[in-house]
Coordinates of C-alpha atoms in Angstrom, one line a residue:
M26 CA -101.3 64.1 -6.4
L27 CA -102.8 61.5 -8.6
V28 CA -100.9 62.8 -11.5
R29 CA -97.6 62.4 -9.6
M30 CA -98.3 58.9 -8.7
L31 CA -99.1 58.0 -12.3
K32 CA -95.8 59.5 -13.4
F33 CA -93.9 57.6 -10.7
G34 CA -95.5 54.4 -11.9
V35 CA -94.6 55.0 -15.5
L36 CA -90.9 55.6 -14.4
L37 CA -90.8 52.4 -12.4
I38 CA -92.2 50.4 -15.3
A39 CA -89.7 52.0 -17.7
G40 CA -86.8 51.4 -15.4
A41 CA -87.7 47.8 -14.9
A42 CA -87.8 47.4 -18.7
L43 CA -84.3 48.8 -19.0
V44 CA -82.8 46.7 -16.1
A45 CA -84.0 43.4 -17.4
P46 CA -81.8 43.2 -20.5
L47 CA -78.8 44.3 -18.6
A48 CA -79.3 41.5 -16.0
A49 CA -79.7 38.9 -18.7
S50 CA -76.5 40.2 -20.4
A51 CA -74.6 40.1 -17.1
Q52 CA -75.8 36.5 -16.4
G53 CA -74.7 35.4 -19.9
A54 CA -71.3 37.0 -19.5
A55 CA -70.9 35.2 -16.1
G56 CA -71.8 31.8 -17.7
S57 CA -69.1 32.2 -20.4
R58 CA -66.3 32.7 -17.8
P59 CA -63.9 29.7 -17.2
V60 CA -64.6 27.6 -14.2
T61 CA -62.1 28.4 -11.5
T62 CA -62.3 25.0 -9.7
A63 CA -59.1 23.0 -9.0
S64 CA -59.8 20.4 -11.7
A65 CA -60.5 23.1 -14.3
A66 CA -57.2 24.8 -13.4
M67 CA -55.1 21.7 -14.4
P68 CA -53.8 21.8 -17.9
P69 CA -55.3 19.3 -20.3
M70 CA -53.6 16.0 -20.9
T71 CA -51.7 16.0 -24.1
A72 CA -51.0 13.0 -26.4
P73 CA -47.4 11.6 -26.4
A74 CA -45.1 13.0 -29.0
A75 CA -44.5 11.0 -32.1
G76 CA -40.8 10.6 -31.3
A77 CA -41.5 9.2 -27.9
E78 CA -44.0 6.7 -29.4
A79 CA -41.3 5.6 -31.9
A80 CA -38.7 5.2 -29.2
A81 CA -41.1 3.1 -27.1
A82 CA -42.0 1.0 -30.1
K83 CA -38.3 0.2 -30.9
P84 CA -37.1 -3.3 -29.7
A85 CA -34.3 -3.4 -27.1
P86 CA -30.9 -3.5 -28.7
R87 CA -29.4 -7.0 -28.9
L88 CA -26.2 -7.7 -27.1
V89 CA -23.5 -8.8 -29.6
A90 CA -20.5 -10.6 -28.2
R91 CA -17.3 -9.1 -29.4
A92 CA -14.6 -11.4 -30.6
T93 CA -11.7 -11.6 -28.2
K94 CA -8.5 -10.2 -29.7
R95 CA -5.9 -12.9 -30.2
A96 CA -2.2 -12.5 -29.8
P97 CA -0.5 -12.5 -33.2
V98 CA 1.0 -15.8 -34.1
V99 CA 4.8 -15.8 -34.1
Q100 CA 6.3 -17.3 -37.2
R101 CA 9.1 -19.4 -35.8
D102 CA 12.4 -20.0 -37.4
P103 CA 13.8 -23.1 -35.8
Q104 CA 17.6 -23.3 -35.5
V105 CA 18.5 -27.0 -35.9
Y106 CA 22.1 -27.9 -36.7
L107 CA 23.7 -31.3 -37.1
F108 CA 27.5 -31.7 -37.0
R109 CA 29.5 -34.5 -38.5
G110 CA 32.7 -35.8 -36.9
L111 CA 36.3 -36.5 -38.1
A112 CA 37.1 -35.7 -41.8
N113 CA 33.4 -35.0 -42.4
V114 CA 32.8 -38.6 -43.7
F115 CA 32.4 -40.8 -40.6
S116 CA 29.1 -39.4 -39.4
L117 CA 26.7 -39.8 -42.3
G118 CA 24.0 -40.8 -39.8
M119 CA 23.6 -37.0 -39.4
D120 CA 22.6 -36.8 -43.0
D121 CA 20.0 -39.5 -42.5
M122 CA 18.6 -37.7 -39.5
S123 CA 18.5 -34.4 -41.5
K124 CA 16.2 -36.1 -44.1
E125 CA 14.0 -37.5 -41.3
L126 CA 13.6 -34.0 -39.7
K127 CA 12.8 -32.4 -43.1
A128 CA 10.1 -35.1 -43.6
Q129 CA 8.6 -33.9 -40.3
G130 CA 8.6 -30.3 -41.5
I131 CA 11.7 -29.2 -39.5
P132 CA 14.3 -27.2 -41.5
N133 CA 17.9 -28.0 -40.5
K134 CA 21.5 -27.9 -41.7
V135 CA 24.3 -30.5 -41.6
L136 CA 27.8 -29.2 -41.2
N137 CA 31.4 -30.2 -40.3
H138 CA 32.3 -29.9 -36.7
A139 CA 34.9 -27.2 -37.5
N140 CA 32.1 -24.8 -38.5
W141 CA 30.5 -24.4 -35.1
P142 CA 32.0 -20.9 -34.3
S143 CA 30.5 -19.3 -37.3
V144 CA 27.2 -21.0 -36.8
A145 CA 27.1 -19.8 -33.1
A146 CA 27.7 -16.2 -34.3
D147 CA 24.9 -16.6 -36.9
I148 CA 22.4 -17.9 -34.3
T149 CA 23.3 -15.2 -31.8
A150 CA 22.6 -12.5 -34.4
K151 CA 19.3 -14.0 -35.3
Y152 CA 18.3 -14.4 -31.7
K153 CA 19.2 -10.8 -30.8
A154 CA 17.2 -9.5 -33.8
N155 CA 14.0 -11.6 -33.0
P156 CA 14.2 -13.6 -29.8
K157 CA 10.6 -15.0 -30.0
A158 CA 10.9 -16.3 -33.5
T159 CA 14.4 -17.8 -33.3
R160 CA 13.3 -21.0 -31.4
P161 CA 13.8 -23.8 -30.7
I162 CA 17.6 -23.9 -30.8
V163 CA 18.8 -27.5 -31.1
L164 CA 22.3 -28.8 -31.6
V165 CA 23.1 -32.4 -32.6
G166 CA 26.5 -33.9 -33.2
H167 CA 28.4 -37.2 -33.4
S168 CA 31.9 -37.9 -32.1
L169 CA 34.0 -34.7 -32.7
G170 CA 30.7 -33.2 -33.8
A171 CA 29.3 -34.0 -30.4
N172 CA 32.3 -32.3 -28.8
A173 CA 31.6 -29.3 -31.0
V174 CA 28.0 -28.9 -29.9
L175 CA 29.1 -29.0 -26.3
L176 CA 31.4 -26.1 -26.9
M177 CA 28.8 -24.3 -29.0
G178 CA 26.1 -24.6 -26.3
Q179 CA 28.5 -23.0 -23.8
Q180 CA 29.3 -20.2 -26.2
L181 CA 25.7 -19.4 -27.0
A182 CA 24.9 -19.4 -23.2
R183 CA 27.7 -16.8 -22.7
N184 CA 26.1 -14.8 -25.5
G185 CA 22.8 -14.8 -23.7
V186 CA 21.1 -17.2 -26.1
P187 CA 19.1 -20.0 -24.5
V188 CA 19.6 -23.4 -26.1
D189 CA 16.7 -25.8 -25.9
L190 CA 18.4 -29.1 -26.6
V191 CA 21.9 -30.5 -27.1
V192 CA 22.1 -34.1 -28.4
T193 CA 25.5 -35.9 -28.4
F194 CA 26.2 -39.2 -30.0
D195 CA 29.3 -40.7 -28.4
P196 CA 31.2 -37.6 -27.4
T197 CA 34.8 -38.1 -26.6
T198 CA 34.7 -35.5 -23.8
K199 CA 32.7 -35.1 -20.6
G200 CA 31.7 -31.4 -21.3
P201 CA 31.4 -28.5 -20.9
V202 CA 27.9 -28.6 -19.6
A203 CA 26.6 -25.0 -19.6
P204 CA 23.8 -23.6 -17.3
G205 CA 22.2 -21.8 -20.3
V206 CA 21.3 -25.1 -22.0
R207 CA 17.9 -26.4 -21.0
R208 CA 18.4 -30.0 -21.7
Y209 CA 21.3 -32.4 -22.6
L210 CA 20.7 -35.8 -24.1
N211 CA 23.9 -37.9 -24.3
L212 CA 23.5 -41.1 -26.3
Y213 CA 26.7 -43.1 -25.8
Q214 CA 28.2 -46.6 -25.4
S215 CA 30.1 -46.9 -22.2
N216 CA 32.4 -49.8 -23.3
N217 CA 33.6 -48.9 -26.8
G218 CA 36.7 -47.1 -25.7
W219 CA 35.7 -43.8 -27.2
A220 CA 32.6 -42.3 -25.6
E221 CA 32.2 -40.5 -22.3
A222 CA 29.2 -39.8 -20.0
L223 CA 28.6 -36.1 -19.5
D224 CA 29.4 -34.5 -16.2
V225 CA 26.2 -33.7 -14.2
P226 CA 26.8 -30.4 -12.3
P227 CA 25.3 -30.1 -8.8
G228 CA 21.6 -29.2 -9.0
A229 CA 21.4 -30.1 -12.7
G230 CA 18.9 -32.9 -11.9
K231 CA 17.1 -34.2 -15.0
R232 CA 18.6 -31.4 -17.2
V233 CA 21.4 -33.8 -18.1
V234 CA 20.5 -37.3 -19.3
N235 CA 23.2 -39.9 -20.0
S236 CA 21.7 -42.8 -21.9
D237 CA 24.0 -45.8 -22.2
V238 CA 22.9 -47.7 -25.2
R239 CA 24.7 -50.8 -23.9
K240 CA 22.1 -51.0 -21.2
R241 CA 19.0 -50.2 -23.3
T242 CA 16.6 -53.1 -24.1
D243 CA 15.2 -51.3 -27.1
I244 CA 18.5 -51.4 -28.9
K245 CA 18.7 -54.9 -30.3
A246 CA 21.8 -54.9 -32.4
A247 CA 25.3 -54.1 -31.2
V248 CA 26.5 -50.7 -32.0
S249 CA 30.0 -49.1 -32.2
H250 CA 31.4 -45.6 -32.1
F251 CA 31.3 -45.6 -35.9
D252 CA 27.6 -46.5 -36.4
I253 CA 25.8 -45.3 -33.3
D254 CA 24.9 -42.1 -35.2
K255 CA 23.0 -44.3 -37.7
N256 CA 20.8 -46.2 -35.2
R257 CA 17.1 -46.0 -36.2
V258 CA 15.8 -46.3 -32.7
L259 CA 18.0 -43.4 -31.5
H260 CA 17.0 -41.4 -34.5
Q261 CA 13.3 -41.8 -33.7
Q262 CA 13.9 -40.7 -30.1
V263 CA 15.8 -37.5 -31.1
V264 CA 13.5 -36.6 -34.0
A265 CA 10.4 -36.9 -31.7
E266 CA 12.0 -34.6 -29.2
I267 CA 12.9 -32.0 -31.8
V268 CA 9.4 -32.1 -33.3
R269 CA 7.9 -31.6 -29.9
L270 CA 10.1 -28.6 -29.2
A271 CA 9.0 -27.1 -32.5
G272 CA 5.3 -27.4 -31.4
G273 CA 4.4 -30.3 -33.7
K274 CA 3.6 -34.0 -33.5
A275 CA 5.9 -36.6 -34.9
K276 CA 4.7 -38.6 -37.9
P277 CA 5.5 -42.2 -38.3
Q278 CA 9.0 -42.5 -39.8
A279 CA 10.1 -44.7 -42.7
K280 CA 12.5 -47.5 -41.7
S281 CA 16.1 -46.4 -42.2
G282 CA 19.5 -46.9 -40.6
T283 CA 20.5 -49.7 -38.4
M284 CA 18.7 -51.2 -35.4

């Protein structure tokens, strides 16, 4: 009996010695396991990518105002014609005015009154080819040349060509006054036995201006049918109107012609 008890005690001591290392090993294994708490389950915070840092470091783009596109400038080709009267020798004031216009940068031509049909055809062709550039259209004439520009204005209106200004120095007829002409300026002398005031159609209003030089206080010297086209005051008035139509500003003119 005693021997059995001794054997049993030896077995217990040997078993305990064997179990102790296993328990220690198990405890160590348990300590090495990851913690399963909620905070431990969250993935670790990572540093921002280099590309994101570079994007954040870049300054905000500057707003650059774009230039507004401008409409192309139309190179104008003014159509300014001056017509002499009888025999092409009694209206040399038209030549003087031509020089005054050229000094203001306005190209023009001086012709005999009989040439108006061919000039009207030429202007019509130019206008049909380039309506925006063929402006302004201005016709000036003295005596029979004044009669010619009245007919020419009517013909251009029939052709669908707008005429900006018709200037008549002592016309010997009252018209025609065409609706396609934007403005008529008739400079005439009512008591010289030659000139006529232009007819003013109903509704024409200020489109037709009859200026009787006999009643004007700015005309100091007497004029006649044969020298009204040379009057300097009238020249200044007409040249200033043509320059304005061409989009310019009249320069001071040198003294020429009669008062």
